[in-house]
Amino acid sequence: MTKKYVYLFSEGNASMRELLGGKGANLAEMTNIGLPVPQGFTISTEACTQYYEDGKINDEIIAQIEEGITKMEEITGKKFGDLENPLLVSVRSGARASMPGMMDTILNLGLNDEVVEVIAKKTGNERWARDCYRRFIQMYSDVVMEVGKKYFEELIDEMKASRHVTEDIDLTADDLKQLAIQFKKEYKEKVGTDFPDDPKEQLYGAIKAVFRSWDNPRANVYRRDNDIPFSWGTAVNVQEMAFGNWSDESGTGVAFTRDPATGEKKLMGEFLINAQGEDVVAGVRTPQPISALKDVMPEVYAQFEEVCKILENHYHDMQDMEFTIQDRKLYMLQTRNGKRTAQAALKVACDLVDEGMITPKDAVLMIDPRNLDTLLHPTFDQKILKETPYVAKALGASPGAAAGKIVFTAEDAKEWASRGEKVVLVRLETSPEDIEGMKSAQGILTVRGGMTSHAAVVARGMGTCCVSGCGDISMDEVNKKFTLKGKVYHEGDCISLDGSTGKIYDGIIPTVDAQIGGEFGRIMAWADEYRTMSVRTNADTPKDAKKAIELGAQGIGLCRTEHMFFEADRIAAFREMICSDTLEEREQALNKILPMQQHDFEELYKACNGYPVTIRFLDPPLHEFVPTEQEDIELLAQAQGKTVEQINAIIDGLHEFNPMMGHRGLRLAVTYPEIAKMQTRAVIRAAIKVNQEQPELNVQPEIMIPLAGDATELKYVKDIVVQVANEEIQNANVELKYHVGTMIEIPRAALTADEIAKQADFFCFGTNDLTQMTYGFSRDDAGKFLQSYYDHKIFEQDPFAKLDQVGVGKLMKIAIQLGKETNPDLHLGICGEHGGDPSSIEFCHKIGLDYVSCSPYRVPIARLAAAQAAIKEG
């Protein structure tokens, strides 16, 4: 049996969204429930996919479209190109996921010089007929043939100026007739052929244009931002026209059943008298509020209110609708679940539960977890933002809004902030030693790096706005200036960053603090009831840990101890250790750090209030800790009693060709066991002390050894840890449980997990490094070529932002299966950046992880995503 590619509206329903797209499925559903819908047919998403495979609309699909046209002509009693009763249609896109404004639409299709004369005579409404024709030529030229709109807009403006009028509707039938002639001339000039007269040729041109628009640049960007795969394709809806530009008793509009900004239960929207839908969306004319329709056409308004009620009750969600009124008759052209702010989403969900329309489970599924980001961070004043053009766009690496004066070094950020200045730190790339400057800044902007670069990861952890990988910047760090889009920005100049969109603005845009209402707590409480995975946080300071616990975290899944070494009073001692010649000297330097590390861990245990705390031992290569400034090198030489040349030689000796695969992680502990011993003492002594002071916390530290790739090397380091830990517990004459586990971040570790699990109490997947090593991509440099991968459809997502479930995911499954075989009690978690990404969290739930760990401000996102995963599975 041949595959069905074309469906009349009467043949579909809302459940066929994947095949008919959102618009087609909802037009079918509205037809089924008896609402006034102009009839037509939908060409399925599968036809779009086939079009891309074949490079054309194949014969089988053409045959079905022809059949659809015949049936549509029977239903309407009109015919394409007929000079008695001509059929005019709209051709619209409709993907299964809502993509407002991303794809193309053509209205009034079916007109030519003869048909326009016929409908002008038959209706006695020549101005309307001429207006439809000039609109059609303009839209077809722009959308199908890609002749820019501006050429036609210029001709309209010239015509209005010559007639001394300001509005399109003030142009007469004769003016519009002249415009159509000018438009066709412009078309021929730009395209080289005459404007097509045959309605069938027009139709196929329009269908192809809608299919093509699935792959236009704005649609591609939108899809990547919203997790919409290219393989889904778009449907095409061919629908009989209803004419909002028929007369002053006609119009068109868009409305929401609730306020999309606040969630308040009231009809919101706009309409235009004597206009077509594109006029409202394109902002060609200033519309009136929907409430004004009550005065103009009270009976139509009453009918529309009733339709709104029917639709919201039917879909159990806030609806976003498009409608047209032709000669006081209402037609519904579209309904969909309305896009809304995060604040509105929470209110609508809670209100619908209170109204008895949905259950708490439905409410949890209704919220897009990613939208919660905007609730937790400051945002720009939306009114001002709309009026401000952005200068450049890079990666929105950490959400929030930041505005301030440009500084170029971490030291300057700290110093300027200490005197009350709001600053934005601009760097080629950040390194761990920039941490204090990053803390002092309102926002961070980097030229290099991706979504999991140092700047992005640390900024998300701190809840600081960050835009990364802005390759358009030409940086001059020495002279403290950069050039962007032709303008030179100096230290002290003002910029604003939007960490959600990645947009960079010139000057200061005012910010407003995030508001978390009571609905947030209700939704989160429901989410916690349904989820089965725990949610922990990646936190290195008591402040971060407290914030995460406030946001619902159940402990720390990753404490990066190296961040603690960069505080000013510790870095000197650590550098002393690096530059020591003997074991005794190294131990002496580490002994200076020991009490400080111990104090850090005590504070973390207290902040976590009895929840588990996983502490990862030193991970980065030692070269990250050595000074780079001449002044600091001289100070270190002085402190060590060495020459500057000797210190430089040590620094040069630490240089590695590929530091991410070099002397780091547990390899440091193999070479310098004294580092692991010092850290173990700090972890265990802190736990003993806190348990003595607050026995109810019952701290049981989890020590995580990073970068294991071999069971033997893990055993070697674990033995050191266990020996020191047991010694400390014995000396203190107390009982203390502790756990030693490892990060699975090297493919070999996943493939030999059965052996590694014999040495580990838990596995925590470090998917940033696991992704990097599986792909062989540097996560800091991949941004240079990934854009080409997106453009050529090789990748649809950044594998560092969204877990690669096929390759990296397979390694995770292997590690879990093998690990559980030899250690059934193995505890499993993830602490890479993917731990805060909803689709990755759903995958983690499916493969059986016990917890996900993410930066503090992503904890609510993870809680909601984990609940949704559990509900979908159940």
Tab-separated table of C-alpha atoms in Angstrom, residues 375-723:
chain	number	residue	atom	x	y	z
A	375	LEU	CA	13.407	32.858	37.108
A	376	LEU	CA	16.631	32.518	39.050
A	377	HIS	CA	18.819	35.179	37.443
A	378	PRO	CA	18.448	38.944	36.960
A	379	THR	CA	16.947	39.838	33.582
A	380	PHE	CA	16.981	42.950	31.411
A	381	ASP	CA	14.059	45.332	31.351
A	382	GLN	CA	12.192	43.751	28.421
A	383	LYS	CA	10.733	47.025	27.125
A	384	ILE	CA	14.169	48.644	26.778
A	385	LEU	CA	15.681	45.403	25.431
A	386	LYS	CA	13.152	45.296	22.571
A	387	GLU	CA	14.211	48.763	21.460
A	388	THR	CA	17.960	48.072	21.667
A	389	PRO	CA	19.787	46.400	18.753
A	390	TYR	CA	22.513	43.954	19.741
A	391	VAL	CA	26.079	44.385	18.525
A	392	ALA	CA	27.034	40.709	18.287
A	393	LYS	CA	25.849	37.241	19.280
A	394	ALA	CA	27.944	34.404	20.704
A	395	LEU	CA	27.166	31.471	23.018
A	396	GLY	CA	24.763	32.087	25.909
A	397	ALA	CA	26.934	30.076	28.294
A	398	SER	CA	25.447	31.056	31.662
A	399	PRO	CA	22.018	32.726	31.925
A	400	GLY	CA	21.266	36.078	33.439
A	401	ALA	CA	21.749	39.703	32.532
A	402	ALA	CA	24.860	41.752	33.210
A	403	ALA	CA	25.784	45.349	32.531
A	404	GLY	CA	28.911	47.206	33.547
A	405	LYS	CA	32.261	48.722	32.681
A	406	ILE	CA	34.744	46.657	30.705
A	407	VAL	CA	37.845	45.353	32.506
A	408	PHE	CA	40.450	43.054	31.007
A	409	THR	CA	42.077	41.301	33.986
A	410	ALA	CA	40.846	39.445	37.040
A	411	GLU	CA	42.887	41.797	39.266
A	412	ASP	CA	41.196	44.866	37.744
A	413	ALA	CA	37.761	43.254	38.127
A	414	LYS	CA	38.464	42.696	41.822
A	415	GLU	CA	39.887	46.165	42.356
A	416	TRP	CA	37.170	48.035	40.453
A	417	ALA	CA	34.399	46.031	42.164
A	418	SER	CA	35.934	46.758	45.594
A	419	ARG	CA	35.366	50.461	44.951
A	420	GLY	CA	31.740	49.883	44.033
A	421	GLU	CA	32.007	49.711	40.204
A	422	LYS	CA	29.913	47.188	38.295
A	423	VAL	CA	32.233	45.467	35.820
A	424	VAL	CA	32.127	43.018	32.934
A	425	LEU	CA	35.293	40.925	32.653
A	426	VAL	CA	36.380	40.499	29.015
A	427	ARG	CA	39.084	37.862	28.384
A	428	LEU	CA	40.469	35.900	25.450
A	429	GLU	CA	39.726	32.897	27.661
A	430	THR	CA	39.607	32.457	31.431
A	431	SER	CA	41.799	30.214	33.539
A	432	PRO	CA	41.337	28.940	37.104
A	433	GLU	CA	43.424	31.797	38.491
A	434	ASP	CA	40.834	34.293	37.216
A	435	ILE	CA	38.323	32.934	39.718
A	436	GLU	CA	38.334	35.903	42.092
A	437	GLY	CA	37.939	38.363	39.229
A	438	MET	CA	35.086	36.267	37.879
A	439	LYS	CA	33.399	36.388	41.277
A	440	SER	CA	33.728	40.186	41.343
A	441	ALA	CA	32.258	40.707	37.861
A	442	GLN	CA	28.596	41.149	36.936
A	443	GLY	CA	29.258	39.142	33.788
A	444	ILE	CA	32.006	37.466	31.784
A	445	LEU	CA	32.664	37.705	28.048
A	446	THR	CA	35.266	35.493	26.358
A	447	VAL	CA	36.582	35.435	22.805
A	448	ARG	CA	37.353	31.709	22.869
A	449	GLY	CA	35.739	28.658	24.426
A	450	GLY	CA	32.441	26.824	24.216
A	451	MET	CA	29.556	25.878	26.491
A	452	THR	CA	31.813	23.789	28.714
A	453	SER	CA	34.898	25.992	28.676
A	454	HIS	CA	36.338	27.035	32.027
A	455	ALA	CA	34.499	30.380	31.928
A	456	ALA	CA	31.140	28.760	31.131
A	457	VAL	CA	31.368	26.028	33.764
A	458	VAL	CA	32.568	28.302	36.564
A	459	ALA	CA	30.099	31.076	35.683
A	460	ARG	CA	27.154	28.661	35.760
A	461	GLY	CA	28.362	27.367	39.093
A	462	MET	CA	28.437	30.895	40.501
A	463	GLY	CA	25.173	31.912	38.841
A	464	THR	CA	27.068	34.634	36.969
A	465	CYS	CA	26.071	35.707	33.477
A	466	CYS	CA	28.540	34.544	30.817
A	467	VAL	CA	28.747	34.879	27.032
A	468	SER	CA	31.557	32.812	25.540
A	469	GLY	CA	33.230	32.191	22.195
A	470	CYS	CA	32.664	35.628	20.625
A	471	GLY	CA	35.061	35.150	17.714
A	472	ASP	CA	34.007	38.500	16.192
A	473	ILE	CA	36.085	40.275	18.842
A	474	SER	CA	39.569	41.364	17.834
A	475	MET	CA	41.377	41.485	21.181
A	476	ASP	CA	44.272	43.715	22.235
A	477	GLU	CA	44.869	42.705	25.859
A	478	VAL	CA	48.152	44.593	26.161
A	479	ASN	CA	46.483	47.940	25.428
A	480	LYS	CA	43.273	46.948	27.237
A	481	LYS	CA	40.945	47.335	24.278
A	482	PHE	CA	39.066	45.240	21.712
A	483	THR	CA	37.334	45.858	18.396
A	484	LEU	CA	33.839	44.533	17.709
A	485	LYS	CA	31.849	45.260	14.535
A	486	GLY	CA	34.052	48.241	13.696
A	487	LYS	CA	33.882	49.911	17.127
A	488	VAL	CA	36.833	50.028	19.518
A	489	TYR	CA	35.936	49.361	23.166
A	490	HIS	CA	38.386	50.533	25.830
A	491	GLU	CA	38.685	49.721	29.519
A	492	GLY	CA	35.871	51.512	31.345
A	493	ASP	CA	33.470	51.557	28.355
A	494	CYS	CA	30.055	50.058	29.104
A	495	ILE	CA	28.522	46.887	27.644
A	496	SER	CA	25.606	44.625	28.513
A	497	LEU	CA	25.468	40.827	28.148
A	498	ASP	CA	22.478	38.503	27.924
A	499	GLY	CA	23.690	35.109	29.100
A	500	SER	CA	20.484	33.391	27.981
A	501	THR	CA	20.640	34.452	24.322
A	502	GLY	CA	24.384	35.176	23.971
A	503	LYS	CA	23.648	38.712	22.752
A	504	ILE	CA	26.066	41.573	23.439
A	505	TYR	CA	24.780	45.160	23.647
A	506	ASP	CA	26.568	48.495	23.548
A	507	GLY	CA	26.046	50.545	26.724
A	508	ILE	CA	24.053	49.815	29.870
A	509	ILE	CA	20.636	48.148	29.779
A	510	PRO	CA	18.893	48.251	33.193
A	511	THR	CA	18.365	44.873	34.901
A	512	VAL	CA	15.575	43.677	37.185
A	513	ASP	CA	15.955	41.045	39.904
A	514	ALA	CA	14.345	37.655	39.411
A	515	GLN	CA	11.039	37.105	41.188
A	516	ILE	CA	10.281	33.631	42.511
A	517	GLY	CA	6.605	33.294	43.386
A	518	GLY	CA	4.729	30.717	45.456
A	519	GLU	CA	3.866	28.754	42.306
A	520	PHE	CA	7.562	27.884	41.927
A	521	GLY	CA	7.513	26.113	45.302
A	522	ARG	CA	4.301	24.253	44.469
A	523	ILE	CA	5.576	22.927	41.124
A	524	MET	CA	8.908	21.934	42.696
A	525	ALA	CA	7.159	20.092	45.535
A	526	TRP	CA	5.091	18.139	42.999
A	527	ALA	CA	8.243	17.409	40.988
A	528	ASP	CA	10.006	16.038	44.066
A	529	GLU	CA	7.096	13.652	44.676
A	530	TYR	CA	7.488	12.050	41.257
A	531	ARG	CA	11.236	11.941	40.659
A	532	THR	CA	13.295	8.905	41.632
A	533	MET	CA	16.795	10.328	40.999
A	534	SER	CA	18.494	12.543	43.572
A	535	VAL	CA	19.761	15.950	42.515
A	536	ARG	CA	23.067	17.171	43.888
A	537	THR	CA	25.161	20.223	43.099
A	538	ASN	CA	28.632	21.016	41.820
A	539	ALA	CA	29.884	23.445	44.488
A	540	ASP	CA	33.327	24.466	45.744
A	541	THR	CA	32.374	27.018	48.395
A	542	PRO	CA	29.976	27.051	51.365
A	543	LYS	CA	28.160	29.990	49.714
A	544	ASP	CA	27.493	27.954	46.540
A	545	ALA	CA	26.504	24.915	48.605
A	546	LYS	CA	24.026	26.948	50.709
A	547	LYS	CA	22.476	28.476	47.580
A	548	ALA	CA	22.125	24.999	46.012
A	549	ILE	CA	20.552	23.510	49.160
A	550	GLU	CA	18.146	26.492	49.179
A	551	LEU	CA	17.227	25.572	45.591
A	552	GLY	CA	16.586	21.945	46.577
A	553	ALA	CA	19.949	20.166	46.141
A	554	GLN	CA	20.466	16.964	48.128
A	555	GLY	CA	24.184	17.309	48.687
A	556	ILE	CA	27.338	17.919	46.678
A	557	GLY	CA	28.134	15.625	43.758
A	558	LEU	CA	31.342	17.440	42.862
A	559	CYS	CA	33.580	19.699	44.923
A	560	ARG	CA	36.569	20.738	42.803
A	561	THR	CA	39.319	21.121	45.398
A	562	GLU	CA	41.685	22.928	43.030
A	563	HIS	CA	39.505	26.048	43.128
A	564	MET	CA	40.341	26.292	46.826
A	565	PHE	CA	44.062	26.538	46.025
A	566	PHE	CA	43.700	29.765	44.096
A	567	GLU	CA	42.805	31.924	47.115
A	568	ALA	CA	45.591	34.458	47.616
A	569	ASP	CA	46.853	32.982	50.930
A	570	ARG	CA	47.122	29.443	49.484
A	571	ILE	CA	48.468	29.892	45.985
A	572	ALA	CA	51.843	30.968	47.381
A	573	ALA	CA	52.153	27.775	49.467
A	574	PHE	CA	51.049	25.630	46.521
A	575	ARG	CA	53.573	27.280	44.200
A	576	GLU	CA	56.190	26.664	46.869
A	577	MET	CA	55.257	22.962	46.757
A	578	ILE	CA	55.548	22.882	42.946
A	579	CYS	CA	58.980	24.509	43.029
A	580	SER	CA	60.356	22.340	45.874
A	581	ASP	CA	63.327	20.097	45.187
A	582	THR	CA	62.744	17.446	47.877
A	583	LEU	CA	59.892	15.468	49.375
A	584	GLU	CA	60.469	17.177	52.751
A	585	GLU	CA	60.150	20.627	51.170
A	586	ARG	CA	56.959	19.589	49.368
A	587	GLU	CA	55.441	18.194	52.554
A	588	GLN	CA	56.378	21.363	54.417
A	589	ALA	CA	54.538	23.499	51.822
A	590	LEU	CA	51.508	21.185	51.809
A	591	ASN	CA	51.338	21.354	55.612
A	592	LYS	CA	50.684	25.083	55.287
A	593	ILE	CA	47.651	24.324	53.078
A	594	LEU	CA	46.306	21.411	55.190
A	595	PRO	CA	44.521	23.476	57.904
A	596	MET	CA	43.008	25.732	55.254
A	597	GLN	CA	41.666	22.759	53.232
A	598	GLN	CA	40.352	21.191	56.427
A	599	HIS	CA	38.490	24.396	57.285
A	600	ASP	CA	36.989	24.516	53.780
A	601	PHE	CA	35.654	20.986	54.107
A	602	GLU	CA	34.248	21.647	57.605
A	603	GLU	CA	32.284	24.595	56.235
A	604	LEU	CA	31.039	22.551	53.250
A	605	TYR	CA	29.843	19.691	55.495
A	606	LYS	CA	27.962	22.164	57.688
A	607	ALA	CA	26.435	23.949	54.687
A	608	CYS	CA	25.165	20.606	53.349
A	609	ASN	CA	23.431	19.850	56.617
A	610	GLY	CA	23.928	16.069	56.627
A	611	TYR	CA	23.574	15.550	52.870
A	612	PRO	CA	26.421	13.660	51.132
A	613	VAL	CA	29.499	15.594	50.019
A	614	THR	CA	31.707	14.227	47.213
A	615	ILE	CA	35.184	15.745	47.167
A	616	ARG	CA	37.261	15.342	44.043
A	617	PHE	CA	40.995	15.315	44.615
A	618	LEU	CA	43.300	17.613	42.692
A	619	ASP	CA	42.624	17.339	38.946
A	620	PRO	CA	44.285	20.041	36.771
A	621	PRO	CA	47.890	19.854	35.578
A	622	LEU	CA	50.358	21.774	37.778
A	623	HIS	CA	51.179	24.347	35.084
A	624	GLU	CA	47.781	25.958	35.775
A	625	PHE	CA	49.017	26.997	39.231
A	626	VAL	CA	52.323	28.633	38.296
A	627	PRO	CA	52.591	32.426	37.893
A	628	THR	CA	52.519	34.018	34.446
A	629	GLU	CA	53.287	37.650	35.368
A	630	GLN	CA	56.953	38.676	35.682
A	631	GLU	CA	56.306	40.365	39.044
A	632	ASP	CA	54.801	37.147	40.513
A	633	ILE	CA	57.691	35.064	39.134
A	634	GLU	CA	60.193	37.372	40.856
A	635	LEU	CA	58.285	37.141	44.163
A	636	LEU	CA	58.243	33.341	43.952
A	637	ALA	CA	61.976	33.221	43.199
A	638	GLN	CA	62.630	35.411	46.230
A	639	ALA	CA	60.426	33.255	48.490
A	640	GLN	CA	62.092	30.045	47.277
A	641	GLY	CA	65.640	31.371	47.435
A	642	LYS	CA	66.001	30.636	43.728
A	643	THR	CA	66.877	32.735	40.707
A	644	VAL	CA	64.252	33.952	38.248
A	645	GLU	CA	65.951	31.736	35.617
A	646	GLN	CA	65.530	28.657	37.858
A	647	ILE	CA	61.819	29.414	38.399
A	648	ASN	CA	61.337	29.978	34.660
A	649	ALA	CA	63.035	26.643	33.998
A	650	ILE	CA	60.609	24.903	36.403
A	651	ILE	CA	57.651	26.610	34.695
A	652	ASP	CA	58.928	25.638	31.239
A	653	GLY	CA	59.407	22.058	32.460
A	654	LEU	CA	55.704	21.900	33.381
A	655	HIS	CA	54.623	22.892	29.858
A	656	GLU	CA	52.751	20.083	28.087
A	657	PHE	CA	51.732	19.725	24.459
A	658	ASN	CA	48.310	18.387	25.435
A	659	PRO	CA	47.723	19.192	29.106
A	660	MET	CA	44.148	17.824	29.145
A	661	MET	CA	45.652	14.387	28.442
A	662	GLY	CA	48.836	14.963	30.385
A	663	HIS	CA	50.108	14.959	33.952
A	664	ARG	CA	46.849	15.531	35.849
A	665	GLY	CA	44.162	13.784	37.910
A	666	LEU	CA	45.277	10.659	39.740
A	667	ARG	CA	48.534	10.726	37.763
A	668	LEU	CA	49.591	13.603	40.038
A	669	ALA	CA	48.879	11.408	43.071
A	670	VAL	CA	50.997	8.605	41.583
A	671	THR	CA	53.928	11.005	41.126
A	672	TYR	CA	53.303	13.063	44.270
A	673	PRO	CA	51.461	10.830	46.787
A	674	GLU	CA	51.983	13.577	49.389
A	675	ILE	CA	49.258	15.699	47.680
A	676	ALA	CA	46.681	12.889	48.027
A	677	LYS	CA	47.804	12.291	51.654
A	678	MET	CA	47.346	15.965	52.570
A	679	GLN	CA	43.898	16.092	50.945
A	680	THR	CA	42.802	12.850	52.643
A	681	ARG	CA	43.852	14.223	56.062
A	682	ALA	CA	41.912	17.426	55.417
A	683	VAL	CA	38.762	15.529	54.351
A	684	ILE	CA	38.825	13.060	57.257
A	685	ARG	CA	39.862	15.526	60.004
A	686	ALA	CA	37.119	17.919	58.905
A	687	ALA	CA	34.517	15.114	59.039
A	688	ILE	CA	35.673	13.987	62.508
A	689	LYS	CA	35.555	17.538	63.856
A	690	VAL	CA	32.091	18.352	62.415
A	691	ASN	CA	30.678	15.013	63.686
A	692	GLN	CA	32.015	15.801	67.163
A	693	GLU	CA	30.458	19.266	67.120
A	694	GLN	CA	27.203	18.279	65.359
A	695	PRO	CA	26.766	14.500	65.637
A	696	GLU	CA	23.285	14.717	64.063
A	697	LEU	CA	24.905	15.529	60.690
A	698	ASN	CA	26.619	12.108	60.588
A	699	VAL	CA	29.080	13.222	57.878
A	700	GLN	CA	30.284	10.339	55.686
A	701	PRO	CA	32.707	11.878	53.190
A	702	GLU	CA	32.906	10.615	49.621
A	703	ILE	CA	36.423	10.875	48.185
A	704	MET	CA	36.498	10.932	44.402
A	705	ILE	CA	39.719	10.048	42.589
A	706	PRO	CA	39.720	11.678	39.123
A	707	LEU	CA	40.816	10.387	35.735
A	708	ALA	CA	41.231	6.667	36.449
A	709	GLY	CA	41.744	4.658	33.269
A	710	ASP	CA	43.160	1.495	34.771
A	711	ALA	CA	42.192	-0.558	37.837
A	712	THR	CA	45.817	-0.905	38.977
A	713	GLU	CA	46.519	2.845	39.038
A	714	LEU	CA	43.232	3.422	40.882
A	715	LYS	CA	44.146	0.752	43.452
A	716	TYR	CA	47.561	2.386	43.965
A	717	VAL	CA	46.020	5.783	44.809
A	718	LYS	CA	43.082	4.311	46.720
A	719	ASP	CA	45.469	2.350	48.962
A	720	ILE	CA	47.227	5.615	49.882
A	721	VAL	CA	43.879	7.270	50.658
A	722	VAL	CA	42.596	4.331	52.745
A	723	GLN	CA	45.830	4.003	54.722
